[in-house]
PDB file of C-alpha atoms in Angstrom:
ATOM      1  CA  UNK A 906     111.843  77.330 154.236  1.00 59.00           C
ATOM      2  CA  UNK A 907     112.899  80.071 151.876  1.00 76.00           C
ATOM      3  CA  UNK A 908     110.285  82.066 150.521  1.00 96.00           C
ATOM      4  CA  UNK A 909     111.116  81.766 146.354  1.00 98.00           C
ATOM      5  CA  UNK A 910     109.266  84.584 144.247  1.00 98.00           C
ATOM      6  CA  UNK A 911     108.792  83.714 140.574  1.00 98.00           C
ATOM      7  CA  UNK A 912     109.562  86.391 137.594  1.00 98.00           C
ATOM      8  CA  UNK A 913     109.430  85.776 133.905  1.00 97.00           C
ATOM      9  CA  UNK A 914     108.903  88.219 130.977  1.00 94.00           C
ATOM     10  CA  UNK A 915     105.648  89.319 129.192  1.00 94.00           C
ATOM     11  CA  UNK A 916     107.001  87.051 126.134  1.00 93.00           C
ATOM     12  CA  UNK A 917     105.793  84.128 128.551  1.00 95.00           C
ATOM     13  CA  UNK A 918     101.790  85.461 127.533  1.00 95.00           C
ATOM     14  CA  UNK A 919     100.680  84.378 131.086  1.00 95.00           C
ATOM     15  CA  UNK A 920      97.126  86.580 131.483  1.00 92.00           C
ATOM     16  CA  UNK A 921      96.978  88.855 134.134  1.00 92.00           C
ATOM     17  CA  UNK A 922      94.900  86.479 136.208  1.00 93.00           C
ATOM     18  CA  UNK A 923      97.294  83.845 135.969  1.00 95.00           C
ATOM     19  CA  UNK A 924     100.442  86.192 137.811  1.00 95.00           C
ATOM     20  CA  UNK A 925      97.647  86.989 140.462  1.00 95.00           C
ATOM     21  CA  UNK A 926      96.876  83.738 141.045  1.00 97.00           C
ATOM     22  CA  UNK A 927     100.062  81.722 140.946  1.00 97.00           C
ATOM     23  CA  UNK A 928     101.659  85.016 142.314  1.00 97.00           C
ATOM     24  CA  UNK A 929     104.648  85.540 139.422  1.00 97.00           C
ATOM     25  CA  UNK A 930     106.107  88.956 138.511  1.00 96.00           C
ATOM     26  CA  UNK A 931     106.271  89.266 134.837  1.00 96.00           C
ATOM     27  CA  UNK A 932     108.744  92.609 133.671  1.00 95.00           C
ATOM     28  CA  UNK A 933     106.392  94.077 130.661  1.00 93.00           C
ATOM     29  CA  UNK A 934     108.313  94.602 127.073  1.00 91.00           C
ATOM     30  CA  UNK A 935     108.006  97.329 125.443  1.00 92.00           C
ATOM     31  CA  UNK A 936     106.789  97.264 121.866  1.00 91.00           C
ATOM     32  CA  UNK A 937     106.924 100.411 119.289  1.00 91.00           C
ATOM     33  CA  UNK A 938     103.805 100.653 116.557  1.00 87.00           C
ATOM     34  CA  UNK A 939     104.238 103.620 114.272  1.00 88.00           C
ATOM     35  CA  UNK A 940     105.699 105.550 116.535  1.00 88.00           C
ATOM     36  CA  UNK A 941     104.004 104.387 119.315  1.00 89.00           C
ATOM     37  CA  UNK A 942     105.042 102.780 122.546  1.00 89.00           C
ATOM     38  CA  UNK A 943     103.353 100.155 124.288  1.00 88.00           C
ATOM     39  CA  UNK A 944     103.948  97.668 127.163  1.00 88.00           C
ATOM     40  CA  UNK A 945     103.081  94.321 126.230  1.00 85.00           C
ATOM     41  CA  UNK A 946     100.484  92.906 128.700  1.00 74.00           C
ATOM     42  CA  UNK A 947     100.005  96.269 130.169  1.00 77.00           C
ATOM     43  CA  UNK A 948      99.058  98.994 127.672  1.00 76.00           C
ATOM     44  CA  UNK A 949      98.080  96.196 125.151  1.00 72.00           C
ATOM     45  CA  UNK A 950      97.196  92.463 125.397  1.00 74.00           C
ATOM     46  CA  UNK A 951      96.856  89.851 122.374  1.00 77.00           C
ATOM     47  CA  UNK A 952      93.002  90.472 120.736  1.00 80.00           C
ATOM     48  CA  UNK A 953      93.372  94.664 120.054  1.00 83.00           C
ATOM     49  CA  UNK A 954      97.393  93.842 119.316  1.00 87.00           C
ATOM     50  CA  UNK A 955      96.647  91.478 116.512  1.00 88.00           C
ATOM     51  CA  UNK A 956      94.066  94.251 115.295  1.00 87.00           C
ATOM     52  CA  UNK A 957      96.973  96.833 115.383  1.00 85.00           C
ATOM     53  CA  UNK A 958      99.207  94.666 113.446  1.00 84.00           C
ATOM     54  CA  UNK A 959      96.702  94.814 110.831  1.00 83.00           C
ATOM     55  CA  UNK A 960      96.316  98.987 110.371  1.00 86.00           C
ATOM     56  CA  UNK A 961     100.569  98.922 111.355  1.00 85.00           C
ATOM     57  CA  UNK A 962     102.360 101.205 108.383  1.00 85.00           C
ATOM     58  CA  UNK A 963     105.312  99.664 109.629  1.00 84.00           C
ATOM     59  CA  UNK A 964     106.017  95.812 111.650  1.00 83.00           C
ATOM     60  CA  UNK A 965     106.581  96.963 114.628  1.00 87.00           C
ATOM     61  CA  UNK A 966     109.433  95.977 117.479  1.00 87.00           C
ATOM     62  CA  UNK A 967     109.960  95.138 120.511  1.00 88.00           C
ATOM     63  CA  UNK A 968     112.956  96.506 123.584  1.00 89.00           C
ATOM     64  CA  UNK A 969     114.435  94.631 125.564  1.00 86.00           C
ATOM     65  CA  UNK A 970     113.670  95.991 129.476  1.00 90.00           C
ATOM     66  CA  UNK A 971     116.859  98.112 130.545  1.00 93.00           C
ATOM     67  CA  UNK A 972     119.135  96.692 133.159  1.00 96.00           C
ATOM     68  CA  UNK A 973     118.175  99.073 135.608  1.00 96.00           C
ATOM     69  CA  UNK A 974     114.268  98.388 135.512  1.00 95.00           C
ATOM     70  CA  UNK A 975     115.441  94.572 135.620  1.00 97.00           C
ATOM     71  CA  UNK A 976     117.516  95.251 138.989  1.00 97.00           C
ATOM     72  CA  UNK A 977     114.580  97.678 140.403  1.00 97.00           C
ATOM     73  CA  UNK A 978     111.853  94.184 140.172  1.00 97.00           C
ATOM     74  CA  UNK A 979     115.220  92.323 141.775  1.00 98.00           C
ATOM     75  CA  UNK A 980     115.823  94.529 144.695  1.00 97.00           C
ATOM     76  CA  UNK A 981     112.239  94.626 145.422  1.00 97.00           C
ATOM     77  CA  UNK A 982     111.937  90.729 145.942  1.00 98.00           C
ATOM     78  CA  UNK A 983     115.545  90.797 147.729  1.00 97.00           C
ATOM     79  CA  UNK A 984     114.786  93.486 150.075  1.00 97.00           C
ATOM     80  CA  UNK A 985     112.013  91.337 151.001  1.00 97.00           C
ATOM     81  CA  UNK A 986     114.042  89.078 152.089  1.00 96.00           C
ATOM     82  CA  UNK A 987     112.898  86.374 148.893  1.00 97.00           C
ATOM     83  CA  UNK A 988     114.999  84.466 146.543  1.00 98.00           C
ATOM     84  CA  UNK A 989     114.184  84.516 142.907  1.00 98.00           C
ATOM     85  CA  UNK A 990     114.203  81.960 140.270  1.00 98.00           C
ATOM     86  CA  UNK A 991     113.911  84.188 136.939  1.00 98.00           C
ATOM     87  CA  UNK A 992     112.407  82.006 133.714  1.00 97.00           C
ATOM     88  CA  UNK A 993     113.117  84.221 130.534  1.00 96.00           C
ATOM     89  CA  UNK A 994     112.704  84.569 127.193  1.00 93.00           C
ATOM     90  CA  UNK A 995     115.445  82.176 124.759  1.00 93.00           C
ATOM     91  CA  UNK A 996     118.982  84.536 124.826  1.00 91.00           C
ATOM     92  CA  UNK A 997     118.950  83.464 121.505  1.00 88.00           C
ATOM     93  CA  UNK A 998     116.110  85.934 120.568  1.00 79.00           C
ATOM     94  CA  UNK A 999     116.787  88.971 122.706  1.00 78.00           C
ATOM     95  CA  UNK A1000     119.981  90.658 125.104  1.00 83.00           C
ATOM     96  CA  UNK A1001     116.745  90.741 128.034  1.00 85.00           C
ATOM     97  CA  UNK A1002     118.721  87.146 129.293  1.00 90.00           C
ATOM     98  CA  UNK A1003     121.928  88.892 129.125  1.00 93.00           C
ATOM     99  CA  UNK A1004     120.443  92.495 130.785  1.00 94.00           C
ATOM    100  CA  UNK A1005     119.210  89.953 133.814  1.00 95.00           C
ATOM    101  CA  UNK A1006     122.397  88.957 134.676  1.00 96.00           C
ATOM    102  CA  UNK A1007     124.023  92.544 134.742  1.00 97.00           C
ATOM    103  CA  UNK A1008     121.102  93.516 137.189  1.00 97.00           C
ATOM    104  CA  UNK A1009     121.744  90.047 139.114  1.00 98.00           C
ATOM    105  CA  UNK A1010     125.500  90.909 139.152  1.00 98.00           C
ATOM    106  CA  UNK A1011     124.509  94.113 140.393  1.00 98.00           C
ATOM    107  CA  UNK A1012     122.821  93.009 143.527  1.00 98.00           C
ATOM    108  CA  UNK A1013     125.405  90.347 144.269  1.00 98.00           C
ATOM    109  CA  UNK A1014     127.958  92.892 144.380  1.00 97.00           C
ATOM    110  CA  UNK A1015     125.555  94.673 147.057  1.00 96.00           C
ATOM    111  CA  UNK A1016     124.006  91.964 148.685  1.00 97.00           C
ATOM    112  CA  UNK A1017     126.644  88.885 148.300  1.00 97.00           C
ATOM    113  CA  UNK A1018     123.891  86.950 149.788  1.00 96.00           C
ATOM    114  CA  UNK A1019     121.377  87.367 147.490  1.00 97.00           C
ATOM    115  CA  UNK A1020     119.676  84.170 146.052  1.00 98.00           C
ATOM    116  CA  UNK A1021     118.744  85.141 141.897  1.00 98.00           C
ATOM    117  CA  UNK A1022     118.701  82.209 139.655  1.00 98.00           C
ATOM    118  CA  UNK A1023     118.241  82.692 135.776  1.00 98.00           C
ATOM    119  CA  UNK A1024     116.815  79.893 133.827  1.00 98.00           C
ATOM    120  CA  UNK A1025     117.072  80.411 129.811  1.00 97.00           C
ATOM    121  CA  UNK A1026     113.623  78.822 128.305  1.00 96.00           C
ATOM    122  CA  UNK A1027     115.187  79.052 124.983  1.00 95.00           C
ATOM    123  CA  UNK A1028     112.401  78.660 124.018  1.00 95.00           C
ATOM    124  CA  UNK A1029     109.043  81.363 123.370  1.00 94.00           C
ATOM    125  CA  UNK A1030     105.319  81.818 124.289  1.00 95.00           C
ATOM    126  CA  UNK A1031     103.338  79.911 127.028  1.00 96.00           C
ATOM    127  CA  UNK A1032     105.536  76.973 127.122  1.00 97.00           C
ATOM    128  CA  UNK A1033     107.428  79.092 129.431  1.00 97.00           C
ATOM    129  CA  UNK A1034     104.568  80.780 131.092  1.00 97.00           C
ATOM    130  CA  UNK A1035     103.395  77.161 131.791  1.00 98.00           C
ATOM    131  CA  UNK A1036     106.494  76.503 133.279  1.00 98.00           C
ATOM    132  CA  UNK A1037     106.008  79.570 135.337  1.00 98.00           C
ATOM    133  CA  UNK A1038     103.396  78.521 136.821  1.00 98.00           C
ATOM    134  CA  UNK A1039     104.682  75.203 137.652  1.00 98.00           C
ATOM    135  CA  UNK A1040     107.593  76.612 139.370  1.00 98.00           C
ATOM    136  CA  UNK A1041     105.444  78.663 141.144  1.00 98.00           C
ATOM    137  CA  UNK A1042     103.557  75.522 142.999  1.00 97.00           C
ATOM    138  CA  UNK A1043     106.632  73.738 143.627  1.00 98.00           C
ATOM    139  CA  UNK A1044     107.843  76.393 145.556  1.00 97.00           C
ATOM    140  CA  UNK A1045     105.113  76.656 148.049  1.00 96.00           C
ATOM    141  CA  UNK A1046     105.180  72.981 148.091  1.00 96.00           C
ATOM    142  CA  UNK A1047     108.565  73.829 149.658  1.00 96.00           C
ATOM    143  CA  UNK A1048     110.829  72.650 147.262  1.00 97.00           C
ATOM    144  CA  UNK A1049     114.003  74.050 146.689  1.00 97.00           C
ATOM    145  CA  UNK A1050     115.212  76.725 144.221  1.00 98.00           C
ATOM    146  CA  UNK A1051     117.816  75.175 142.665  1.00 98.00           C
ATOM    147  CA  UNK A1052     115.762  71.927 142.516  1.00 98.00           C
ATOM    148  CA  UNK A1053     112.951  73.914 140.839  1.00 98.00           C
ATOM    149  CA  UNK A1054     114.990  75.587 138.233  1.00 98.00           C
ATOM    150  CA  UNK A1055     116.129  71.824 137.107  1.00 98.00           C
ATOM    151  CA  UNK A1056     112.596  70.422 137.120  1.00 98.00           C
ATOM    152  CA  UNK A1057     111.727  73.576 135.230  1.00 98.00           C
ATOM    153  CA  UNK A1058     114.279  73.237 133.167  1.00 98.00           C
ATOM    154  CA  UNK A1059     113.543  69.469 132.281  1.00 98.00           C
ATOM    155  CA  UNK A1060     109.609  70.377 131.554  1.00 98.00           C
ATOM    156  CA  UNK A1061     110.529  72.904 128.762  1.00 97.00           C
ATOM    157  CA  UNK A1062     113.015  70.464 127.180  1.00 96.00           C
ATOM    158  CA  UNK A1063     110.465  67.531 127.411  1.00 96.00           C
ATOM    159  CA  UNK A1064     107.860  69.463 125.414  1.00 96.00           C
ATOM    160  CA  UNK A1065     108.408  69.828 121.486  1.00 95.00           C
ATOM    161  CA  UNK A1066     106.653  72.581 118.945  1.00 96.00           C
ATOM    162  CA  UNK A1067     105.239  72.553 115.508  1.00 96.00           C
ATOM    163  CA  UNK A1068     103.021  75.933 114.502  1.00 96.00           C
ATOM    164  CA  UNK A1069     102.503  77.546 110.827  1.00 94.00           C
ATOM    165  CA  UNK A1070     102.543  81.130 110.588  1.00 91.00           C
ATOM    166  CA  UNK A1071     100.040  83.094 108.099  1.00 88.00           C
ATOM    167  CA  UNK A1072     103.756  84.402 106.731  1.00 79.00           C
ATOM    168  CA  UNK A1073     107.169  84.755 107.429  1.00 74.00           C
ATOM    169  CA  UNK A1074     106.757  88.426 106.844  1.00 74.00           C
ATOM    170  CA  UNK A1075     107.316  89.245 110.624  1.00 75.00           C
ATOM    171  CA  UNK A1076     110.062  86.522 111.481  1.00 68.00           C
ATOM    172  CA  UNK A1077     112.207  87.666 108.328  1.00 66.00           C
ATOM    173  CA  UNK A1078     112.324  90.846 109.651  1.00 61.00           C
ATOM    174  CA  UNK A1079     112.525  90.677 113.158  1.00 53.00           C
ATOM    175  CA  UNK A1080     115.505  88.194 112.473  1.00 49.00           C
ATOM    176  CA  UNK A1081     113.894  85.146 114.641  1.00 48.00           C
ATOM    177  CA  UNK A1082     114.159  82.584 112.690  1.00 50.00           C
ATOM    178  CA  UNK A1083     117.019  80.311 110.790  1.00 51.00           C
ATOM    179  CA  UNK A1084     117.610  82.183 107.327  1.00 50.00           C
ATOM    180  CA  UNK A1085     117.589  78.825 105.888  1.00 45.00           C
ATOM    181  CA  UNK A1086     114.399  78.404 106.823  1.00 48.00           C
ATOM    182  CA  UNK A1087     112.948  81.550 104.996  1.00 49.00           C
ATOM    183  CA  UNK A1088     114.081  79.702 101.265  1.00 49.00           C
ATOM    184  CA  UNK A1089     111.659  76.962 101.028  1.00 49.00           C
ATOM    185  CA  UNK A1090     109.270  79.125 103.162  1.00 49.00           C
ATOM    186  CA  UNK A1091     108.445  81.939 100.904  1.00 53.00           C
ATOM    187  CA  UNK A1092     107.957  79.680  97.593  1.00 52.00           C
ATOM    188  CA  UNK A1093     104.134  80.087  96.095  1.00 52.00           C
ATOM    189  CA  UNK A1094     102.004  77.907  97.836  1.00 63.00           C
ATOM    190  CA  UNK A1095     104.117  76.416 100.652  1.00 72.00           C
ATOM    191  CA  UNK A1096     103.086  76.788 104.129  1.00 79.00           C
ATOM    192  CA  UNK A1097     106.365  76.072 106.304  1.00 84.00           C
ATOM    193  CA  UNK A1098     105.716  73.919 109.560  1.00 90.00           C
ATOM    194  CA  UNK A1099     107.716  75.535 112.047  1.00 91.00           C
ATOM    195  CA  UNK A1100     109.794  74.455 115.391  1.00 93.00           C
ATOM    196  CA  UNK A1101     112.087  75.813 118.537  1.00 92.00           C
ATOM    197  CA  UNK A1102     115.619  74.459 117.870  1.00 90.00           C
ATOM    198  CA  UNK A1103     118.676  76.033 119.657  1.00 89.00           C
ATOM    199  CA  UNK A1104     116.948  79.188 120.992  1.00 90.00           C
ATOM    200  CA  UNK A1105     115.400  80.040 117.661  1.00 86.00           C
ATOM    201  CA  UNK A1106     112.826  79.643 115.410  1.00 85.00           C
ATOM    202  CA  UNK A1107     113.213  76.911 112.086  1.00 86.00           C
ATOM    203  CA  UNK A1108     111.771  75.378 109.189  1.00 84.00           C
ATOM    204  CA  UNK A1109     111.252  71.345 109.535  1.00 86.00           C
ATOM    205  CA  UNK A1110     108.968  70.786 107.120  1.00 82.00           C
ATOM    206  CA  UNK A1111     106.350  72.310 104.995  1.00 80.00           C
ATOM    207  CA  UNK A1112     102.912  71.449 103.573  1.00 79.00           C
ATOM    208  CA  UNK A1113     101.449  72.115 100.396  1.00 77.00           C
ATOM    209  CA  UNK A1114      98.803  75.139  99.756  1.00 74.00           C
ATOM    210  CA  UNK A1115      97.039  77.054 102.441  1.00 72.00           C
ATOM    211  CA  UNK A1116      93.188  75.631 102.745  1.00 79.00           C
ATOM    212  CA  UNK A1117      93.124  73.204 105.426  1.00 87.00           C
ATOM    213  CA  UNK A1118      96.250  74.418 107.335  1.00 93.00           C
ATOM    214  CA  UNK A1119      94.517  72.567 110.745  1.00 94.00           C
ATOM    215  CA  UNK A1120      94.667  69.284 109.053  1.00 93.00           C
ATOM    216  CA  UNK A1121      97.830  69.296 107.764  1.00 89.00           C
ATOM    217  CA  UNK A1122      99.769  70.606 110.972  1.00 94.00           C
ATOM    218  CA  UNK A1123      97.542  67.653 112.906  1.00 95.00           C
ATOM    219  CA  UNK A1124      98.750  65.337 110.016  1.00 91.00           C
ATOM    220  CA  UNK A1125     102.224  66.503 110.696  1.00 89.00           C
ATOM    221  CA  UNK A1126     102.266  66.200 114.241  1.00 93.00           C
ATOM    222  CA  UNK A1127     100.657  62.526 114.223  1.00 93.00           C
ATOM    223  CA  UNK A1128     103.443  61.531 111.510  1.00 90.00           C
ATOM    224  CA  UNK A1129     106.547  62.833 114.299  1.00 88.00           C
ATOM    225  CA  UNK A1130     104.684  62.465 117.633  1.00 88.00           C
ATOM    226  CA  UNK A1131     102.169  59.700 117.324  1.00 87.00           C
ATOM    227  CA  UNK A1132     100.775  59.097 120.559  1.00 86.00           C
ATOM    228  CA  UNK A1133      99.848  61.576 122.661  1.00 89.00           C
ATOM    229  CA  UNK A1134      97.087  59.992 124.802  1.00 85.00           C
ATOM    230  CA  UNK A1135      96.435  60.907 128.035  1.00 87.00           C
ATOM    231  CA  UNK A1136      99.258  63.547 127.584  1.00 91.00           C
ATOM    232  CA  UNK A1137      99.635  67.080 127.879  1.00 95.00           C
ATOM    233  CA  UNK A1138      99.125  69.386 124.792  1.00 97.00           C
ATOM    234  CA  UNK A1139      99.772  73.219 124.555  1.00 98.00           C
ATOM    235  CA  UNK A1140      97.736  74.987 121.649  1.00 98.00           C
ATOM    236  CA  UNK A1141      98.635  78.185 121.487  1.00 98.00           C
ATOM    237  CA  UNK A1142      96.507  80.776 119.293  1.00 97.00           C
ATOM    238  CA  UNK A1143      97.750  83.787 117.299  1.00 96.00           C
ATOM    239  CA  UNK A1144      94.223  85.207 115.495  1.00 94.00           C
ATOM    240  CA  UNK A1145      94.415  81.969 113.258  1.00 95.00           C
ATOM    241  CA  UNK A1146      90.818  81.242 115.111  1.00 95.00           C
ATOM    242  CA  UNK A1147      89.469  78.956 112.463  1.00 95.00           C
ATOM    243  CA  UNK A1148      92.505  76.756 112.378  1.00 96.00           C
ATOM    244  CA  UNK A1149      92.533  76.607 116.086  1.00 97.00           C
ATOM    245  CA  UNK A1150      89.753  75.372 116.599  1.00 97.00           C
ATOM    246  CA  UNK A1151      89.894  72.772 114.099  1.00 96.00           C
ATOM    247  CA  UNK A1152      93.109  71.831 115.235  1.00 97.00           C
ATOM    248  CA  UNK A1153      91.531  71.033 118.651  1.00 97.00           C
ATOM    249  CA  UNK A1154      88.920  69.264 117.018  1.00 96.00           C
ATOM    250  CA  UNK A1155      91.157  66.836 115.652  1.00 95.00           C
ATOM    251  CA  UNK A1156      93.404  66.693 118.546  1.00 95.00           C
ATOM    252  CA  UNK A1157      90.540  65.755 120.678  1.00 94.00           C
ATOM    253  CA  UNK A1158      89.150  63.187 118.564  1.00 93.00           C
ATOM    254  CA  UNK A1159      92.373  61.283 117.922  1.00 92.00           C
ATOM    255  CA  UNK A1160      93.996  61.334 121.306  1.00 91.00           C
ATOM    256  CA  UNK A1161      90.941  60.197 123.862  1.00 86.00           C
ATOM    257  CA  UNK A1162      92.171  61.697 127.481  1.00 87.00           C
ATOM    258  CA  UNK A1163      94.054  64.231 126.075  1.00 91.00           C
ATOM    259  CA  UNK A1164      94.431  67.011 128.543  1.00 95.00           C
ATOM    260  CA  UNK A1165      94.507  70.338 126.338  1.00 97.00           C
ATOM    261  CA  UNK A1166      95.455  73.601 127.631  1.00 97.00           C
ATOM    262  CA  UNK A1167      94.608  76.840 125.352  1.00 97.00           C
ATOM    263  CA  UNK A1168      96.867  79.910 124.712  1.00 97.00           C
ATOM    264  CA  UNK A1169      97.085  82.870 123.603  1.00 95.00           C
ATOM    265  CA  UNK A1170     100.041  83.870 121.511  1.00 95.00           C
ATOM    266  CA  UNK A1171     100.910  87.646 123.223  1.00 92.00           C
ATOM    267  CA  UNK A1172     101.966  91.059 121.657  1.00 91.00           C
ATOM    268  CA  UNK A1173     106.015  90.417 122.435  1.00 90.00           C
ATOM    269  CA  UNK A1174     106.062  86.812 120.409  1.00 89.00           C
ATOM    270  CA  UNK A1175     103.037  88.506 117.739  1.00 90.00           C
ATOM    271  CA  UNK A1176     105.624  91.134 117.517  1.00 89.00           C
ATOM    272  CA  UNK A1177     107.890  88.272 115.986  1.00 86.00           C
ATOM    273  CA  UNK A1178     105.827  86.435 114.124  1.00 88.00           C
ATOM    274  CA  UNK A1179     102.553  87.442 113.388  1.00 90.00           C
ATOM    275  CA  UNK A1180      99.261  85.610 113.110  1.00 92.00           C
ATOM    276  CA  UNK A1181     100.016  82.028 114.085  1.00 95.00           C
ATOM    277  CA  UNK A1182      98.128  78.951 115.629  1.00 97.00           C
ATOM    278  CA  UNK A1183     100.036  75.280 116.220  1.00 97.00           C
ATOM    279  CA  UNK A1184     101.020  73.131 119.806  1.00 98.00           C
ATOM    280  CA  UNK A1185     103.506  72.001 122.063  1.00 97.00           C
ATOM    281  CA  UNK A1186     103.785  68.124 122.512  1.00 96.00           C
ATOM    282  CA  UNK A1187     105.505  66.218 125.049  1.00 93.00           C
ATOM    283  CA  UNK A1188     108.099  64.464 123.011  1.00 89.00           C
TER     284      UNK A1188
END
């Protein structure tokens, strides 16, 4: 049985405990604040991040990890004789899917034996890092690595997104997110209902002034994905606290046997888009 060693990026926002426990490598991203640089999950995790968004003279940015620190993680895992099934960040967002296969390419041409897989999430936050970790069991259940990356594969495609941003401030600039989506978003007094669609961030709706932003979202998820009973929910949390938690209120309430897990939203995908609360849905 091959011995399969999990890696994904900090954009996942899988806490340090989780990569001990489920025992993934996640390559840190750097991220510059005023001159500043930081490694996201390393030098600076989500609660003080969001605080240094809010003294920032400048939105920061995030770089993508070099090839060569990318190969460095590979040849570790190789050298000990593992294969690796890589879950990154969407290629739509970033060149870090692109930089993985120039270090994979780079230990193939070494090692023509080498096992690397890649797996594109397109997709962002802990939908990914949940996948992760599910990859992670299924390989010391003994499954396969190509049979893994499909099952991964099918779990981040199964689950859909809706989240509402306190602005479009940070995904306007960072360049994330459909520019048609940034027209209706910015008018007075319209809070844009966001989603994933191919690789990127977009518009799909929008809902009128911003008091009661929990309701609304859980009014707009019920009205596209009505029953969610006894499923799986993702509610990820960007320091939108308040709306979090009535979001889970209502979520809990509606759908009895819900199981609910709770997320941070990291420094890489803050970065990106700022304060932020909403959930992933199976479809």
């Amino acid at each position: 049985m091959a011995d399969i060693q999990i890696i994904t990026d900090a954009g996942s926002d899988l806490l340090k405990e989780e990569q001990e426990r489920f025992g993934i490598e996640v390559i840190p991203i750097k991220i510059t604040a005023d001159g500043k640089d930081y490694l996201s999950g390393v030098d600076v995790f989500s609660d003080e991040f969001y605080e240094l968004l809010e003294t920032c003279k400048e939105i920061p940015h995030t770089s993508q990890p070099s090839t060569a620190d990318i190969y460095d993680v590979f040849q570790k895992h190789i050298e000990a004789g593992k294969q690796i099934l890589v879950i990154s960040l969407s290629s739509n967002a970033s060149g870090f899917y692109n930089n993985m296969h120039l270090a994979k390419n780079m230990i193939l041409e070494e090692n023509p034996n080498a096992v690397i897989e890649i797996l594109d999430s397109r997709s962002f936050a802990y939908i990914y890092g949940q996948a992760a970790i599910n990859a992670s069991q299924m390989a010391k259940d003994g499954m396969g690595i190509l049979e893994i990356k499909e099952k991964t594969k099918e779990f981040i495609e199964s689950y859909g997104v809706f989240v509402i941003p306190k602005s479009l401030t940070y995904l306007e600039k960072g360049g994330r997110i459909n520019k048609a989506s940034l027209i209706f978003g910015n008018m007075l007094d319209l809070a844009p209902v966001l989603t994933i669609k191919d690789g990127l961030m977009e518009a799909v709706g929008k809902v009128r002034g911003r008091k009661k932003l929990a309701k609304k979202l859980f009014q707009y998820l019920v009205s596209h994905a009505p029953d969610q009973t006894g499923k799986d929910l993702i509610v990820v949390n960007g320091k939108m606290d308040e709306e979090t938690e009535e979001l889970l209120g209502y979520l809990t309430e509606q759908f009895p046997g819900v199981n609910i897990t709770r997320a941070k939203v990291g420094p890489t995908i803050a970065t990106h888009i700022g304060p932020v609360f909403g959930v992933f849905f199976q479809k």
